[in-house]
XYZ file of C-alpha atoms in Angstrom:
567
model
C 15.528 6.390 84.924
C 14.896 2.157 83.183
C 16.300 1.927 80.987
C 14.858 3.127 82.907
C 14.344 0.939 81.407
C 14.271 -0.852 78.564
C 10.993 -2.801 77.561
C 9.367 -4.708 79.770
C 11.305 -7.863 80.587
C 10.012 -11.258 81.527
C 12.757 -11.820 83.662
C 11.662 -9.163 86.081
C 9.082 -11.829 87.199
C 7.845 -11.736 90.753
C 10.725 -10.161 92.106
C 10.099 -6.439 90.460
C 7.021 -6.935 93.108
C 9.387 -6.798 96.179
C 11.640 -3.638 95.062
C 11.702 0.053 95.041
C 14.840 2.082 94.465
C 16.895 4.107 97.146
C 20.161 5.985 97.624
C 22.205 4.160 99.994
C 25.784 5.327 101.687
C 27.535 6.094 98.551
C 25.545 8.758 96.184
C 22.947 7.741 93.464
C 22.999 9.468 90.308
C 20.014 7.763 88.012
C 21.170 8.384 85.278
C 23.283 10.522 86.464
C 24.093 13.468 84.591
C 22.763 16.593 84.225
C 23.630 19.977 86.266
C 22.012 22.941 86.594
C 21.381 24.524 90.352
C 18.717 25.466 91.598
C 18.505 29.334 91.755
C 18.580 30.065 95.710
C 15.034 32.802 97.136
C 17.168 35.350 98.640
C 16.569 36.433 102.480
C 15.724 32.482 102.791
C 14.499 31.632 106.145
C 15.831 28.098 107.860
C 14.097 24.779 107.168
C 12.405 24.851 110.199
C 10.093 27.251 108.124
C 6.816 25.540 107.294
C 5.038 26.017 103.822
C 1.938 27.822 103.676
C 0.001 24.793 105.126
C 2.473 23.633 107.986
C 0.578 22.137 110.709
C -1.737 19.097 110.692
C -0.832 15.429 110.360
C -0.790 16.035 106.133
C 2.631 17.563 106.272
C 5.432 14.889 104.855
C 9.361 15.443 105.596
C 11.396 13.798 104.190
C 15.554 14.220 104.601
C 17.521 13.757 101.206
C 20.460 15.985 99.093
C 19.695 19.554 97.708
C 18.314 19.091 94.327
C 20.491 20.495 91.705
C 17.872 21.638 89.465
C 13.920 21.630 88.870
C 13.940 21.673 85.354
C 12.868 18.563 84.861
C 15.248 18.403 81.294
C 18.279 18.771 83.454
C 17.108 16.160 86.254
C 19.574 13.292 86.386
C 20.579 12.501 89.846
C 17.838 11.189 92.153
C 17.690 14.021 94.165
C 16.302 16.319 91.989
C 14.417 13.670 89.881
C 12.770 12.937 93.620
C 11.143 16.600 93.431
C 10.623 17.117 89.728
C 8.644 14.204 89.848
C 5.644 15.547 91.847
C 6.226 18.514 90.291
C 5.447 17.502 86.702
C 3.546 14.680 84.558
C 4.862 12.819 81.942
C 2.455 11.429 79.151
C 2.913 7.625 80.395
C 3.091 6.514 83.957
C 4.218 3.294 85.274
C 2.763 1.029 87.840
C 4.641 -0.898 90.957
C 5.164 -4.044 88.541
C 6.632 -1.822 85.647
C 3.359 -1.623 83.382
C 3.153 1.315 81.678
C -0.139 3.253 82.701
C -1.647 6.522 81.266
C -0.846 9.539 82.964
C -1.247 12.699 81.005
C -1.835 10.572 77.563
C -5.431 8.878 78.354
C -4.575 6.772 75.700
C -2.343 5.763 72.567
C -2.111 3.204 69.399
C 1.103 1.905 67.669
C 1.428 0.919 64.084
C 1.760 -2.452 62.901
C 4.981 -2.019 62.387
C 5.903 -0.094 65.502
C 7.061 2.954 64.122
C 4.464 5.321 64.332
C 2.417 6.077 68.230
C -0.413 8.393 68.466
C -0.779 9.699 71.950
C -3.957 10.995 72.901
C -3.701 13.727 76.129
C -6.572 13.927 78.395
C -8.048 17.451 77.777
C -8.448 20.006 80.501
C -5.572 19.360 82.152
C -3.998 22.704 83.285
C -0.295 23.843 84.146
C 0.081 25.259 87.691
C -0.401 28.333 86.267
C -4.192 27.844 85.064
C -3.468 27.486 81.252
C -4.386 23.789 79.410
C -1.687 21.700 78.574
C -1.892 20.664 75.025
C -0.251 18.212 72.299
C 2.082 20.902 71.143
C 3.069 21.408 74.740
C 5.190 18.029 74.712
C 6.277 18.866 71.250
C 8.098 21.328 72.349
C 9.170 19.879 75.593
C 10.336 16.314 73.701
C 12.166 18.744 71.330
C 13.843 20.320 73.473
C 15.598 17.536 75.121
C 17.739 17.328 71.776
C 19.210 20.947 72.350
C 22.300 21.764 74.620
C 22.657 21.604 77.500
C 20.120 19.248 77.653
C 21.790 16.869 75.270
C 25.266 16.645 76.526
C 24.224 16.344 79.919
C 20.610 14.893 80.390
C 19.233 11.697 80.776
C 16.586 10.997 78.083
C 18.010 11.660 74.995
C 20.090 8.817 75.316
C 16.606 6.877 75.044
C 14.903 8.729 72.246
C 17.036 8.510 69.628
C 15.027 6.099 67.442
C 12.554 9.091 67.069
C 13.039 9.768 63.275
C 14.959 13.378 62.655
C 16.707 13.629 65.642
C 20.334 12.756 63.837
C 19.323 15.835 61.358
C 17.941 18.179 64.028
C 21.411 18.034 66.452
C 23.244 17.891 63.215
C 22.007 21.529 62.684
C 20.285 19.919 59.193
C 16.368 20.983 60.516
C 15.058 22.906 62.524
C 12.505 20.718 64.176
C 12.213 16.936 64.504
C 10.536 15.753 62.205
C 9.431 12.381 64.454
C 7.786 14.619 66.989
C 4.142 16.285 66.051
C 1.320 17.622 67.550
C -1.516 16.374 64.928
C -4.044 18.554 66.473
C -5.414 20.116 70.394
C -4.621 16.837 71.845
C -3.107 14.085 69.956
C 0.912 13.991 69.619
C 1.997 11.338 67.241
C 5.540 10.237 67.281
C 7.914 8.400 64.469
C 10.533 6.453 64.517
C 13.403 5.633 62.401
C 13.877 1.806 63.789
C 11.513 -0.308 66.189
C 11.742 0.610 69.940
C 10.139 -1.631 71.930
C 10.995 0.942 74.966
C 9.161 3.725 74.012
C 7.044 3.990 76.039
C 9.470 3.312 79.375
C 10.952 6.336 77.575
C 8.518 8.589 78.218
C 7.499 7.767 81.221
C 10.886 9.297 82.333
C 9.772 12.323 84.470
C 12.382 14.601 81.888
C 9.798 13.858 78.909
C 7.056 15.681 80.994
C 5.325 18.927 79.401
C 6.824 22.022 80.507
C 5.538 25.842 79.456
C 7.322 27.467 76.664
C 5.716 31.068 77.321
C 7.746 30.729 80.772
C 10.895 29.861 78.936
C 10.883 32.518 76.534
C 9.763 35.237 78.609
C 12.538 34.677 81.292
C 14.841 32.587 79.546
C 16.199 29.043 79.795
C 16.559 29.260 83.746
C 12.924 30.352 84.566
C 12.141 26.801 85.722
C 14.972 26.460 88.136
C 13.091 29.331 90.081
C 9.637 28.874 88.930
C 8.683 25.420 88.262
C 5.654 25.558 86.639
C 3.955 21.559 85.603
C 1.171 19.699 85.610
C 1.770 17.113 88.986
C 0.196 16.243 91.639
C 2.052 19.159 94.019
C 2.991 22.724 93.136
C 6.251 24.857 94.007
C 6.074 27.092 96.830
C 9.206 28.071 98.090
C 13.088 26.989 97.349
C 15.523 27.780 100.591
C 18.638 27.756 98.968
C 20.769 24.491 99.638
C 18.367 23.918 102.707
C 14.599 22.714 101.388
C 11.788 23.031 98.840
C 8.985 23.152 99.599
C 5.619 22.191 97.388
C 1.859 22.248 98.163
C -0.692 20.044 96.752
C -2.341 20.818 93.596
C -6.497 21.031 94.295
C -6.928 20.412 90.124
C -4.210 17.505 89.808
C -6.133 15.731 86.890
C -5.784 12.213 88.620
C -7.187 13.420 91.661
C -6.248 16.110 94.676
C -3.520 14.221 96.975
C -3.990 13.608 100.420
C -1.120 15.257 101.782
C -1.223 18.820 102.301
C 2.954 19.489 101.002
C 6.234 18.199 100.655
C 9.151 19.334 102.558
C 12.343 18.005 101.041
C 14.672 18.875 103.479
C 18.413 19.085 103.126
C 20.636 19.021 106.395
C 24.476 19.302 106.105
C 26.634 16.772 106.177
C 25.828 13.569 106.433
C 22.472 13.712 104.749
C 21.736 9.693 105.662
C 22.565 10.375 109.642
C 20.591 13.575 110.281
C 17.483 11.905 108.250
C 17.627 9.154 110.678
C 17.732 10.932 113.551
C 15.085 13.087 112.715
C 13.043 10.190 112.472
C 13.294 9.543 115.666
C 12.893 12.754 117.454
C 9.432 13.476 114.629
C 10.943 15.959 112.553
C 10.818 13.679 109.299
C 8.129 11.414 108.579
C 10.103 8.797 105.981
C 14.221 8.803 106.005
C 16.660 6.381 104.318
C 18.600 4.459 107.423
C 22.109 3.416 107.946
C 22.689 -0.012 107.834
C 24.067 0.253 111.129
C 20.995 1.171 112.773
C 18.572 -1.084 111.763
C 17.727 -2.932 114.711
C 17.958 0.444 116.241
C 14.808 1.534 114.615
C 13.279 -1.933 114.224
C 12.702 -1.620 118.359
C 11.165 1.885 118.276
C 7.805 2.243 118.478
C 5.643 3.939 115.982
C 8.295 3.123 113.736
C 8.333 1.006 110.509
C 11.302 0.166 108.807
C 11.270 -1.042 105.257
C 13.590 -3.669 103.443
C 13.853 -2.333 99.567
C 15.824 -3.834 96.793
C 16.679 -1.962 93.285
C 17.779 -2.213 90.037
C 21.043 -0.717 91.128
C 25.178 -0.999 90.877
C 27.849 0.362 93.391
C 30.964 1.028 91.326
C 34.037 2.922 91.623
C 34.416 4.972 88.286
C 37.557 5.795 86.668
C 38.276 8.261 83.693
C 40.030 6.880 80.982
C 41.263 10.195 79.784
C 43.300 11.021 83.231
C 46.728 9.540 83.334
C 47.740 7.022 84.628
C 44.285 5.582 84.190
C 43.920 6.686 80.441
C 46.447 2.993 80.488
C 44.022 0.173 80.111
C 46.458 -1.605 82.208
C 46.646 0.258 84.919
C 42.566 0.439 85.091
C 43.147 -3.253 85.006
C 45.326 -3.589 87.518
C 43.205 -1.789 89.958
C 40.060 -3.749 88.802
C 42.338 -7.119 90.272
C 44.080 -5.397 93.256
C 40.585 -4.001 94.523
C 39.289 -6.782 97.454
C 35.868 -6.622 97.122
C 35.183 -9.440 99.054
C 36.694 -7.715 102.269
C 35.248 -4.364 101.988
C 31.847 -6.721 101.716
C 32.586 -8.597 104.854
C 33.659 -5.010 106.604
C 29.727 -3.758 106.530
C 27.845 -6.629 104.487
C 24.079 -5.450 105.774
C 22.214 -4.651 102.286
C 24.964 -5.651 99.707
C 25.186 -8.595 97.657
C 28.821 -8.833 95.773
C 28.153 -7.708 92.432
C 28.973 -10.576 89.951
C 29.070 -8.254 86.687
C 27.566 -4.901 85.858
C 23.662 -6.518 85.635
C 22.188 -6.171 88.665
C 19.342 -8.914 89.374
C 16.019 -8.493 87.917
C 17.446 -7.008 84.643
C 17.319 -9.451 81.358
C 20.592 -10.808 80.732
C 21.774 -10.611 84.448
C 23.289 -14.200 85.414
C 24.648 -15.148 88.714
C 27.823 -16.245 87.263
C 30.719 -14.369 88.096
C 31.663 -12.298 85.073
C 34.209 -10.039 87.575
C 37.775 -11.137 87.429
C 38.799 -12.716 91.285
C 41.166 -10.487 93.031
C 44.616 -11.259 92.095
C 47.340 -9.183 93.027
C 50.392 -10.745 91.550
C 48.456 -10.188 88.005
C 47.723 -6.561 88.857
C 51.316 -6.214 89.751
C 52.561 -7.510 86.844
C 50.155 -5.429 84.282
C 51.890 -2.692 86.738
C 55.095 -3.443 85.289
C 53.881 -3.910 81.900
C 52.688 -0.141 81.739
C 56.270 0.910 83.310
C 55.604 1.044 87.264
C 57.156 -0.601 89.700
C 59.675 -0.131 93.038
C 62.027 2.455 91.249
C 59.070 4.016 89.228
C 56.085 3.976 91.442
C 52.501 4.525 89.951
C 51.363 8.173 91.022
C 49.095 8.504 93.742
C 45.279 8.342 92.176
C 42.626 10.751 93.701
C 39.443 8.612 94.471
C 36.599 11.047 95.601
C 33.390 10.088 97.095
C 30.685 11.547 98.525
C 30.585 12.862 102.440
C 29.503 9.674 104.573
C 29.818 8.504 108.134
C 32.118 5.817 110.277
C 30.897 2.721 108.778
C 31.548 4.239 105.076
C 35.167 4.923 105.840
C 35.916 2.132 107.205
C 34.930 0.115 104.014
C 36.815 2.896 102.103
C 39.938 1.694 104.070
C 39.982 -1.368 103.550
C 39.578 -0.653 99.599
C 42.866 1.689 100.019
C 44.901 -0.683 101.625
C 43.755 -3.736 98.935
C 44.438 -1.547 96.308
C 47.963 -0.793 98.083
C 48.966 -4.140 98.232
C 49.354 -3.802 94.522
C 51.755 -0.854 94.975
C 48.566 1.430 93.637
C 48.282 4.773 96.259
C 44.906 6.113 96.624
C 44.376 9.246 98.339
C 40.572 9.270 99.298
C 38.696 12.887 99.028
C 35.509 13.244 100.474
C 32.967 16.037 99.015
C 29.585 17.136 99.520
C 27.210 16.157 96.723
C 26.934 19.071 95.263
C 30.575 19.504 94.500
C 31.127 15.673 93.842
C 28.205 15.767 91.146
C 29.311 18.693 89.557
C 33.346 17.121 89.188
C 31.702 13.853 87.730
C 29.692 15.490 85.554
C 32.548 17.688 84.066
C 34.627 14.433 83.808
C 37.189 15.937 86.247
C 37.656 13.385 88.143
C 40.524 10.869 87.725
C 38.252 7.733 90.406
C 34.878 7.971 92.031
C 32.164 6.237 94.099
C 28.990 6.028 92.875
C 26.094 4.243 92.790
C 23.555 3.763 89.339
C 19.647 3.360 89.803
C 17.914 1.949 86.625
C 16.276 4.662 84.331
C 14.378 1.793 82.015
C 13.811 -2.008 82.846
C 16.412 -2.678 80.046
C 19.732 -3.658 79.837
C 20.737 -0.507 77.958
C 20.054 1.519 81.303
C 23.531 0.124 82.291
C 25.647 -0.848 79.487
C 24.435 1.721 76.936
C 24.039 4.771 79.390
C 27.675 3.916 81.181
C 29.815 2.693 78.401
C 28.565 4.138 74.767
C 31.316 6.537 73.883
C 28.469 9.251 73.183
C 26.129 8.601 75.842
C 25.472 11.609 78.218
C 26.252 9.350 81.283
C 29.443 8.171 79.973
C 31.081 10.010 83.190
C 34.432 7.854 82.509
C 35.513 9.268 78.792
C 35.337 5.532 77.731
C 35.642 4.991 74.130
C 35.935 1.350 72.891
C 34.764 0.935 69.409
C 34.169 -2.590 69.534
C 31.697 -2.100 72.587
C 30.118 0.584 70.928
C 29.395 -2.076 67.547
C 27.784 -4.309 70.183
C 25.705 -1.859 71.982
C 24.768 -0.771 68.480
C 23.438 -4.130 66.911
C 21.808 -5.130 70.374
C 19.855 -1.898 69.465
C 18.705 -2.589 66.204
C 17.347 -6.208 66.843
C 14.168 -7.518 68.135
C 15.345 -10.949 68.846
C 15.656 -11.580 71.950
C 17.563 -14.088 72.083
C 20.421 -12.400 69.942
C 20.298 -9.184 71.541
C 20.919 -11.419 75.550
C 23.711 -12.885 73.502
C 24.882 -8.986 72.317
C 24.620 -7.812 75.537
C 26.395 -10.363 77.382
C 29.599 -10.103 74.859
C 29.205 -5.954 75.638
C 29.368 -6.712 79.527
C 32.382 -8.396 79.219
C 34.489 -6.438 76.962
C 33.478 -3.231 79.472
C 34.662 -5.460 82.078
C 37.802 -6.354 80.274
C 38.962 -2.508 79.461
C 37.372 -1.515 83.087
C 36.321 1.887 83.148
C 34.478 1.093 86.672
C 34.883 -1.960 88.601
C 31.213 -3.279 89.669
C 31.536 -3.705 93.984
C 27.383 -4.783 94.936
C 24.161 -4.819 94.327
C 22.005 -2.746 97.182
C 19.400 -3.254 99.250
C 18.110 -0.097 101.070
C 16.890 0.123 104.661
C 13.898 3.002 104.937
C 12.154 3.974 108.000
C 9.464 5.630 108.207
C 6.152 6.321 110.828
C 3.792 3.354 111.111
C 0.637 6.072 109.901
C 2.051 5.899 106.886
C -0.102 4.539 104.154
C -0.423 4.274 100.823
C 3.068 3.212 99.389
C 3.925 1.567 96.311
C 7.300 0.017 95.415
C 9.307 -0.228 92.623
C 12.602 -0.698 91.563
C 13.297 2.284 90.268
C 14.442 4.384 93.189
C 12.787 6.166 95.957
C 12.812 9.720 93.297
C 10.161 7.477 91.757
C 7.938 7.238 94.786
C 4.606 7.859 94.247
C 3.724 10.871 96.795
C 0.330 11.529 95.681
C -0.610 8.496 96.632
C 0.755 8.583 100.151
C -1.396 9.776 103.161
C -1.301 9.538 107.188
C -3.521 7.717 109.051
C -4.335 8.228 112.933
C -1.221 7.990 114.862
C -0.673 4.455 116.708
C -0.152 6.144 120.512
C 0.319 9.778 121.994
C 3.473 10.122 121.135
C 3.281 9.907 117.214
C -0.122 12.380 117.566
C 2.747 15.057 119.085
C 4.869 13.772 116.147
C 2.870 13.894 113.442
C 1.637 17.917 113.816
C 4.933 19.157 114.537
């Protein structure tokens, strides 16, 4: 998910250092995109049931939303990215200050010109299920990103196009991309049509890792989403249907065996956020994402750490341009001004900075300037009138869902209905689970939304590109503007800096001008967690990016964490 991110920027500096990526009260979607559920294990037992190695301080729990798939071509939202990613290995990795590191590739060289990279995979590295994982492995796997559903609704296509015969191969002109080839056992060289100084961000996107053909074409294209078979640092064990999954570690993970035992990615109803936290505290989760509430709460419990995280991420509320009455630029307009973002700020402010454009800090071309329009409801009124609403023709009332949350959520949500109705704009507020929210964004129907984007790349393109290109899989708000799509377009195709920060900043604010989502704050995420944790690295990138193999548990602080920590 960095662009997810673009190349890597200078202007990430020092403060890249301090962040890793979380979902906070309203839903992250990376990237958002793709569906595809997971297929449930009938006769399921409850999530109280351990995996095969349950008891022992090298268990970790952790509380988040079902994931909606463990193919790791269909993972979008952060959920199932979260799970895919230990799961399966992509040829690059990253490191906590956004280097890109080997992972499966031990090794690579780029041209001259920086259109052709050789890859070189470590050899012996085997899938889960004992075979070697070779060069035509991600051949296949890269090529099949570029076929439906994949395409439509995935995340990294929308970064790979530069490889060279991918406009003929989803044209139906070839049959195979002609940019992506597996020169022998172990090296993988891939072309490009144009420089991309992102490449290699691209791939370290956990939906360019190496997946098993023979398992696709023996039980067809949803054998993963019941048997994910990759190459990471824990195996699949057992998938309790819209309750947990649970993995164990892999003994011949090529980088080393992990220290924990298995994953339990647990899934609670309703408020996901609430019922993590509280199983914090009573030991039934060792690392939860907190309410902002809380804090202090947790900050005074012992054998507790909490975590202050910061991430490349934008809280927005979407709306489809293809749904009357916001399909009228002037109406989207008009609730872009009515919309009091300053009060629904002031209503829960802990870990939200008013967002001053669509940029978040710590992406290139981010400025603290205010590139939002101030709140002005006369204005929004009178573009009101202009599209033929008013007292004796009142706008209709607009649908705004959002995902399930607690007290403190809907009160902020209030205040944004009443702003918005000093306009003479209605919103009815409906509140889903994530599952069903997901699925309605991802279909495109939904007329408004709440949502929040993490990063995929380091680049500005993870935002403006991936939200508002007319083509782009993420484009959850049917926003076609062809002038944006020009800008987006040249910003692409140059390598100078200097006029791509000047491309980007003139797409910003013509997406802010026709306002398919109105930018509300940048987040900071609270996560708590028990003090024997050790071994975590941050990023920016979202907690889905969290480096689990790397985590372990040291001796518990006092008694009551050694009860804890081998429940």
């Amino acid at each position: 998910m960095w662009d997810k991110w673009g190349g890597r920027m200078a202007a990430l500096g020092a403060v890249l250092l301090l962040l890793l990526a979380v979902a906070l009260p309203s839903v992250w979607r990376h990237r958002q995109a793709a569906e595809g559920m997971a297929r449930p294990t009938k006769g399921a037992p409850t999530p109280s049931v351990a995996p095969t190695r349950s008891t022992g301080p090298n268990v970790f729990r952790f509380y988040q939303e079902f994931p909606h798939t463990l193919d790791p071509a269909h993972a979008a939202d952060a959920y199932s990215a979260g799970v895919v990613a230990q799961i399966y290995s992509p040829l690059i990795g990253m490191t906590s200050d956004l280097e890109p590191t080997p992972q499966l590739a031990e090794s690579w060289t780029i041209s001259k010109d920086g259109l052709r990279y050789v890859f070189r995979l470590r050899p012996g590295v085997h899938f889960h299920n004992g075979r070697e994982v070779t060069a035509q492995d991600f051949a296949f796997s890269l090529t099949r990103l570029f076929q439906e559903p994949f395409l439509s609704v995935g995340l990294a296509a929308n970064y790979l196009d530069a490889i060279a015969g991918v406009a003929e191969f989803t044209q139906g002109m070839a049959k195979e991309i002609r940019g992506i080839r597996a020169l022998d056992r172990y090296q993988l060289e891939i072309t490009l049509s144009r420089p991309y100084p992102s490449l290699l961000y691209a791939l370290a996107l956990d939906q360019t890792s190496a997946v098993p053909r023979e398992l696709l074409d023996a039980g067809g294209p949803l054998a993963l989403e019941s048997n994910p078979v990759g190459t990471g640092p824990f195996r699949f064990v057992q998938l309790q249907a819209n309750q947990a999954v649970t993995l164990a570690a892999n003994d011949d993970y090529f980088m080393g065996r992990p220290k924990l035992d298995s994953l339990l990615f647990i899934a609670p109803p309703g408020d996901v956020v609430e019922a993590g936290a509280n199983a914090l505290l009573d030991g039934r989760a060792t690392l939860s994402l907190l309410p902002s509430n809380r804090i202090e709460e947790f900050r005074a419990r012992p054998g507790l750490a909490v975590l202050r995280w910061q991430d490349l991420s934008l809280s927005f509320v979407g709306m489809n341009a293809s749904i009357a009455p916001l399909n009228d630029v002037r109406v989207r307009r008009a609730v872009a001004l009515a919309i009091d973002r300053q009060a629904m700020l002031n209503t829960r402010p802990e870990g939200k900075t008013l967002a001053q454009g669509i940029l978040p800090p710590g992406i290139t071309g981010y400025s603290p300037a205010s590139k939002v329009r101030p709140r002005d409801v006369r204005a929004a009124r009178a573009l009101l009138a202009e599209a033929g609403y008013g007292p004796t023709r009142p706008l209709p009332t607009i649908e705004l869902w959002k995902a399930l949350g607690g007290a403190n959520l809907r009160q902020v949500d209030s205040v944004m209905v009443r702003s918005l109705a000093d306009a003479g704009i209605t919103v009815q507020i409906r509140y889903e689970s994530w599952a069903v929210l997901d699925k309605a964004i991802t279909n495109r129907q939904v007329p408004m939304f709440g949502l929040a984007w993490i990063a995929d790349i380091p680049d500005p393109e993870s935002f403006l590109r991936s939200l508002a290109y007319s083509t782009s899989a993420s484009n959850y708000f049917r926003f076609d503007a062809a002038r944006v799509d020009s800008l987006l377009d040249a910003a692409r195709a140059t390598l100078d800096a200097d006029a791509r920060a000047d491309l980007y900043r003139r797409a910003e604010e013509a997406i802010l001008r026709d306002a398919p989502f109105v930018p509300l704050y940048y987040t900071v995420s609270f996560i708590g967690m028990k003090d024997n944790v050790a071994g975590l690295e941050m990023n920016p990138l979202g907690i889905s990016t969290l480096a689990m193999e790397k985590l372990h548990l040291t001796e518990p602080k006092d008694g009551r964490d050694r009860r804890d920590a081998s429940r």
